[in-house]
Short mmCIF file of N, CA and C in Angstrom, two decimals:
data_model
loop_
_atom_site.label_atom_id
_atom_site.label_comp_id
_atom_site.label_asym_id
_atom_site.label_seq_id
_atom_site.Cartn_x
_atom_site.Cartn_y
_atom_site.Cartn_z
N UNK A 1496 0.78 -1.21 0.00
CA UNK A 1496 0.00 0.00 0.00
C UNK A 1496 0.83 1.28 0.00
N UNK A 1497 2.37 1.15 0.49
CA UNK A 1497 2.83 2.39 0.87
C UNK A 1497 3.09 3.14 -1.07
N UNK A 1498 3.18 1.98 -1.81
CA UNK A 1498 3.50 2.36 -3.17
C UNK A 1498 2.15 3.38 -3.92
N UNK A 1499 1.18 3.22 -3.37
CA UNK A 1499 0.25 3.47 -4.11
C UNK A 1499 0.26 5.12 -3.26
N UNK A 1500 0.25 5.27 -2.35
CA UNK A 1500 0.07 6.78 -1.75
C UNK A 1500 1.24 7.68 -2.15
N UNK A 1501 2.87 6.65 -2.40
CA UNK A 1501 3.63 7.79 -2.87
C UNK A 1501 3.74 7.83 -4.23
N UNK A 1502 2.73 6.83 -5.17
CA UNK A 1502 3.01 7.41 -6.80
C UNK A 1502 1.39 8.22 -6.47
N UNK A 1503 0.25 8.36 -5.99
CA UNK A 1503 -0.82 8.98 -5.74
C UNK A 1503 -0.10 10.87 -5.34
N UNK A 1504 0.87 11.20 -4.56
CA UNK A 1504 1.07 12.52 -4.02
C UNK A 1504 2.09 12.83 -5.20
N UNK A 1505 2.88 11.71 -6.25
CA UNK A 1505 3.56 12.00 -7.23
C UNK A 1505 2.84 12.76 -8.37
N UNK A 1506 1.86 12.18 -8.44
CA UNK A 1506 0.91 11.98 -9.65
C UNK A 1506 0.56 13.58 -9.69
N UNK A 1507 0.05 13.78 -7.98
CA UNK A 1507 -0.47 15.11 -7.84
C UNK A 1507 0.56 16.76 -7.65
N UNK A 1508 1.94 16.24 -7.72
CA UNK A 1508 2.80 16.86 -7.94
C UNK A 1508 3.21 17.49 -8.53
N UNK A 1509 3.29 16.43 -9.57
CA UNK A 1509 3.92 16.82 -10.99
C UNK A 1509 3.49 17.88 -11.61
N UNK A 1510 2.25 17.97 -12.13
CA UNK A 1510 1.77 18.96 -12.48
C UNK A 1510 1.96 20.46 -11.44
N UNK A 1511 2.08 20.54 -10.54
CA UNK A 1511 2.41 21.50 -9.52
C UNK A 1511 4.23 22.34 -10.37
N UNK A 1512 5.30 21.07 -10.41
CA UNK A 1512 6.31 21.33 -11.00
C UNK A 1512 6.15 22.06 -12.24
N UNK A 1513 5.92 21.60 -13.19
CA UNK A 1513 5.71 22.47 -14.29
C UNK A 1513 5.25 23.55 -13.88
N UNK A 1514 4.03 23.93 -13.49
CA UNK A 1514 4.09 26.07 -12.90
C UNK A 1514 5.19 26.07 -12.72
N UNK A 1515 6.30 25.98 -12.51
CA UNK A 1515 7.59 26.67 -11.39
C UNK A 1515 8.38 27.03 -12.57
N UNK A 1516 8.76 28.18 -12.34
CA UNK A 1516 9.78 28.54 -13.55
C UNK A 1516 10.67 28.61 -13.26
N UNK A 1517 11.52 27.78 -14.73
CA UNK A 1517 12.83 27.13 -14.18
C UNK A 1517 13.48 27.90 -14.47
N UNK A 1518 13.65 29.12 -14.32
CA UNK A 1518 14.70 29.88 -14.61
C UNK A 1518 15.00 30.35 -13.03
N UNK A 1519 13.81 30.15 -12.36
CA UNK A 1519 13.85 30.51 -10.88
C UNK A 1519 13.98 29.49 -9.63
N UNK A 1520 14.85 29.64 -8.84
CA UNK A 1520 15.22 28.41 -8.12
C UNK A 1520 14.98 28.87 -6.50
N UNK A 1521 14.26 28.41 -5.80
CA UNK A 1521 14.43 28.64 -4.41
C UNK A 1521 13.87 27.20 -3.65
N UNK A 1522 14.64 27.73 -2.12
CA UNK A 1522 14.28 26.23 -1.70
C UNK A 1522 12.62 26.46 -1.06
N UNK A 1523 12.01 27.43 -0.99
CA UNK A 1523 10.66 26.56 -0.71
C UNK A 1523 10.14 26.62 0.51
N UNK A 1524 9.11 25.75 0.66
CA UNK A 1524 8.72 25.56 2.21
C UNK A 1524 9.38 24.48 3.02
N UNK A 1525 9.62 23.65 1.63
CA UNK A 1525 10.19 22.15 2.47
C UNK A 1525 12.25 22.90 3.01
N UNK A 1526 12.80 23.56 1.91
CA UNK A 1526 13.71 24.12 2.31
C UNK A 1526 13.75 24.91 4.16
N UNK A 1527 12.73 25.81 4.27
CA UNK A 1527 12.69 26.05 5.46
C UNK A 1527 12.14 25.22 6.80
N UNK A 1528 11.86 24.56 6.12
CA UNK A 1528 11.10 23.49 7.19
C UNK A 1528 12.41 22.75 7.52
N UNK A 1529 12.99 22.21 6.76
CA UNK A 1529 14.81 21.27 6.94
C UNK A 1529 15.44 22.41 7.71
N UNK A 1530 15.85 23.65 7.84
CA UNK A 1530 16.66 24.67 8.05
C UNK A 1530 16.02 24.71 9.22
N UNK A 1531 14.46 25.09 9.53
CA UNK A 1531 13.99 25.42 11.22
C UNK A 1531 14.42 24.20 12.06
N UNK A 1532 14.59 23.02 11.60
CA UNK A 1532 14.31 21.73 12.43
C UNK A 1532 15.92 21.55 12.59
N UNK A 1533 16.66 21.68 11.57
CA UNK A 1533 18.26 21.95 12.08
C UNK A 1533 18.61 22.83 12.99
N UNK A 1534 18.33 23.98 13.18
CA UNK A 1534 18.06 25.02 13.92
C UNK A 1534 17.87 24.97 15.40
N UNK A 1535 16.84 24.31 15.55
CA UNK A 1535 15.83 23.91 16.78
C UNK A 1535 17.08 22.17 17.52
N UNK A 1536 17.03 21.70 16.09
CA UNK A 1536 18.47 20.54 16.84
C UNK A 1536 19.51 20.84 17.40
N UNK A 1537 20.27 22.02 17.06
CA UNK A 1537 21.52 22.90 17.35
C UNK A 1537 21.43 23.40 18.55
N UNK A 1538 20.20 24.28 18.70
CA UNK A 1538 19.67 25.19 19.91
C UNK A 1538 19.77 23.67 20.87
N UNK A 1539 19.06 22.79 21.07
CA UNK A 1539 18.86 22.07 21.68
C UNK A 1539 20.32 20.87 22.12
N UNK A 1540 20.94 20.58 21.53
CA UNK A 1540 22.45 19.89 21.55
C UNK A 1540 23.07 20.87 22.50
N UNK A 1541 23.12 22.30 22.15
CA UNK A 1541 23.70 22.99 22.32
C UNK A 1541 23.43 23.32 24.19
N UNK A 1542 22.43 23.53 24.29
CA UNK A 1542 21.68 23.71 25.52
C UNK A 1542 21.91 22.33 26.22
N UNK A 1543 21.75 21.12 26.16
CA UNK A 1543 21.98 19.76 26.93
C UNK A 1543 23.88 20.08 27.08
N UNK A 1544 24.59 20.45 26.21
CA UNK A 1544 25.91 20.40 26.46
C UNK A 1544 26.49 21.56 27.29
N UNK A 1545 25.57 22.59 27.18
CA UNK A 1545 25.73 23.59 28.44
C UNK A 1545 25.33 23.08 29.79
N UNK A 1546 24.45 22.31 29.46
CA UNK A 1546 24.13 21.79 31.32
C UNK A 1546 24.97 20.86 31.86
N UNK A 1547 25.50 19.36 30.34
CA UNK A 1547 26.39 18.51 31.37
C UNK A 1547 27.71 19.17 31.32
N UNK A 1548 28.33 20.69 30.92
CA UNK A 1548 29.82 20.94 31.33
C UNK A 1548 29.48 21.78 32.87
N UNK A 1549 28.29 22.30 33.24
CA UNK A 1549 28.15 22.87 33.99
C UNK A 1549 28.11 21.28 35.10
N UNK A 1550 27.79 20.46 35.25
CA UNK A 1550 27.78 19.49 36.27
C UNK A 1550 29.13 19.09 36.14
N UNK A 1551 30.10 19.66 35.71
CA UNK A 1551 31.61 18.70 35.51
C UNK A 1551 32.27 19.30 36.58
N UNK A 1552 33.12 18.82 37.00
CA UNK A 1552 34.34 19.06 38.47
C UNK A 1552 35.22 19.69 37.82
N UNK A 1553 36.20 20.69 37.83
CA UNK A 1553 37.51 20.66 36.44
C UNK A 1553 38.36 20.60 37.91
N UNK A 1554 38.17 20.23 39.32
CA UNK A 1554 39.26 20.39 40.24
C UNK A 1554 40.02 18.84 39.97
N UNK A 1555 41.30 19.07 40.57
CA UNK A 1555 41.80 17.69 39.93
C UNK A 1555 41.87 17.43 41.32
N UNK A 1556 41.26 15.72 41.68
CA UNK A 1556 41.47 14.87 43.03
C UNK A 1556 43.08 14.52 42.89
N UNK A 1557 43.99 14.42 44.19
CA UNK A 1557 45.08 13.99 44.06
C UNK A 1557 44.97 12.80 44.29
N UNK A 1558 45.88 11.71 43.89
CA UNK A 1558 45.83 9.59 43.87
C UNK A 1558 46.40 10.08 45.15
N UNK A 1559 45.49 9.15 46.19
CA UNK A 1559 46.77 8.67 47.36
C UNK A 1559 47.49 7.73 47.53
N UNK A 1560 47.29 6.79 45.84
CA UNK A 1560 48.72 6.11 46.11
C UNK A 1560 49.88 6.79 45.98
N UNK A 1561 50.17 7.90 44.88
CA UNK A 1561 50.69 8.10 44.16
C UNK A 1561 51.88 8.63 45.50
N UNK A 1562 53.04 8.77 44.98
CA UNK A 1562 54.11 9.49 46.12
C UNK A 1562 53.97 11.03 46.37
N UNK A 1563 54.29 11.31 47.59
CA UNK A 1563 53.57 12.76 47.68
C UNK A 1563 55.15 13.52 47.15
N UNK A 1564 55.22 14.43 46.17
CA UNK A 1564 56.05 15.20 45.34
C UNK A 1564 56.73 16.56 46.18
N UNK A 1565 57.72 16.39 46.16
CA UNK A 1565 58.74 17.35 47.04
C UNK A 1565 58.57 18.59 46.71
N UNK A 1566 58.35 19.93 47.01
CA UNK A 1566 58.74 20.88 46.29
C UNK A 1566 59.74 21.32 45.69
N UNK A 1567 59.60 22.22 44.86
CA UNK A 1567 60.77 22.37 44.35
C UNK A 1567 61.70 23.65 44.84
N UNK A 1568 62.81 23.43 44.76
CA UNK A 1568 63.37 25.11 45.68
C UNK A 1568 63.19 26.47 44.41
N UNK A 1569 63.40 27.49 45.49
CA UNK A 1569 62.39 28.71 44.72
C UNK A 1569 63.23 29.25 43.53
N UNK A 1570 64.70 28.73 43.42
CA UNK A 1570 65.62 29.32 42.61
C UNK A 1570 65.66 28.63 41.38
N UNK A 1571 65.25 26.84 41.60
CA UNK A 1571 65.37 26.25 40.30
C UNK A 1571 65.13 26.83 39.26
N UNK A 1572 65.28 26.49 37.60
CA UNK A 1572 64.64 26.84 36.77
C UNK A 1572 63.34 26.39 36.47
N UNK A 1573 62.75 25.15 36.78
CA UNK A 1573 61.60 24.58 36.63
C UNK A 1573 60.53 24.84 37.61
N UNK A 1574 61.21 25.95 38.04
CA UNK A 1574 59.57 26.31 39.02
C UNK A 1574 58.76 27.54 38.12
N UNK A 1575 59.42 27.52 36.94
CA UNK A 1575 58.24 28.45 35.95
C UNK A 1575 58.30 30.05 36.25
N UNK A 1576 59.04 30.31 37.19
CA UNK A 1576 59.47 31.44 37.11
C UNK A 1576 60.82 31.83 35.88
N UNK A 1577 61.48 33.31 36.12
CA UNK A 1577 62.88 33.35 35.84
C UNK A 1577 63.86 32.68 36.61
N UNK A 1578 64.65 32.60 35.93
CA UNK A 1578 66.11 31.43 36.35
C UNK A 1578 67.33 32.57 36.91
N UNK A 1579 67.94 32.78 37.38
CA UNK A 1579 69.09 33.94 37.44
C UNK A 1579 69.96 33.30 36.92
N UNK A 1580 70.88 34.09 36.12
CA UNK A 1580 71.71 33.78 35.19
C UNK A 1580 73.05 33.15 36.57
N UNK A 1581 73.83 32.50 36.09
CA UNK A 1581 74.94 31.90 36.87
C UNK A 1581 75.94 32.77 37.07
N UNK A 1582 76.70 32.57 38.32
CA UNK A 1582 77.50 33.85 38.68
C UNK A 1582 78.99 32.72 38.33
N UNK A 1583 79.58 33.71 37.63
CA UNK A 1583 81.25 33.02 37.83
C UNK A 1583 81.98 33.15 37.19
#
């Protein structure tokens, strides 16, 4: 049955096509109808992914297996500061 309703809305189509002048091209209703519903998907993705980064932790837990890490002295170079150049 599904064959008979889509050559039936074909049938009634076609003739619809021919009015359209082909020199003129736009997308239509069905064009905006695809574009609102993309639209409305985006808004919506978009909005669920704002709520689960808002439930996220960004603090980092420390392992307590892990070995507890020495500081480093304040002069090294790897404490991300400046280094003082070497005297000598």
């Amino acid at each position: 049955m599904p064959d008979m309703s889509a050559s039936l809305a074909l049938t009634h189509l076609v003739p619809l096509a021919k009015e359209v002048d082909e020199n003129k091209v736009t997308p239509g209703v069905l064009g905006f109808i695809v574009f609102a519903v993309m639209a409305l998907a985006v808004w919506g993705l978009m909005k669920s992914m704002n709520r689960q980064l808002g439930r996220v932790d960004f603090t980092e837990e420390t392992d307590p297996k892990a070995a507890p890490s020495e500081p480093e002295p304040a002069g090294s170079a790897g404490s991300g500061g400046k280094a003082s150049p070497a005297k000598g």
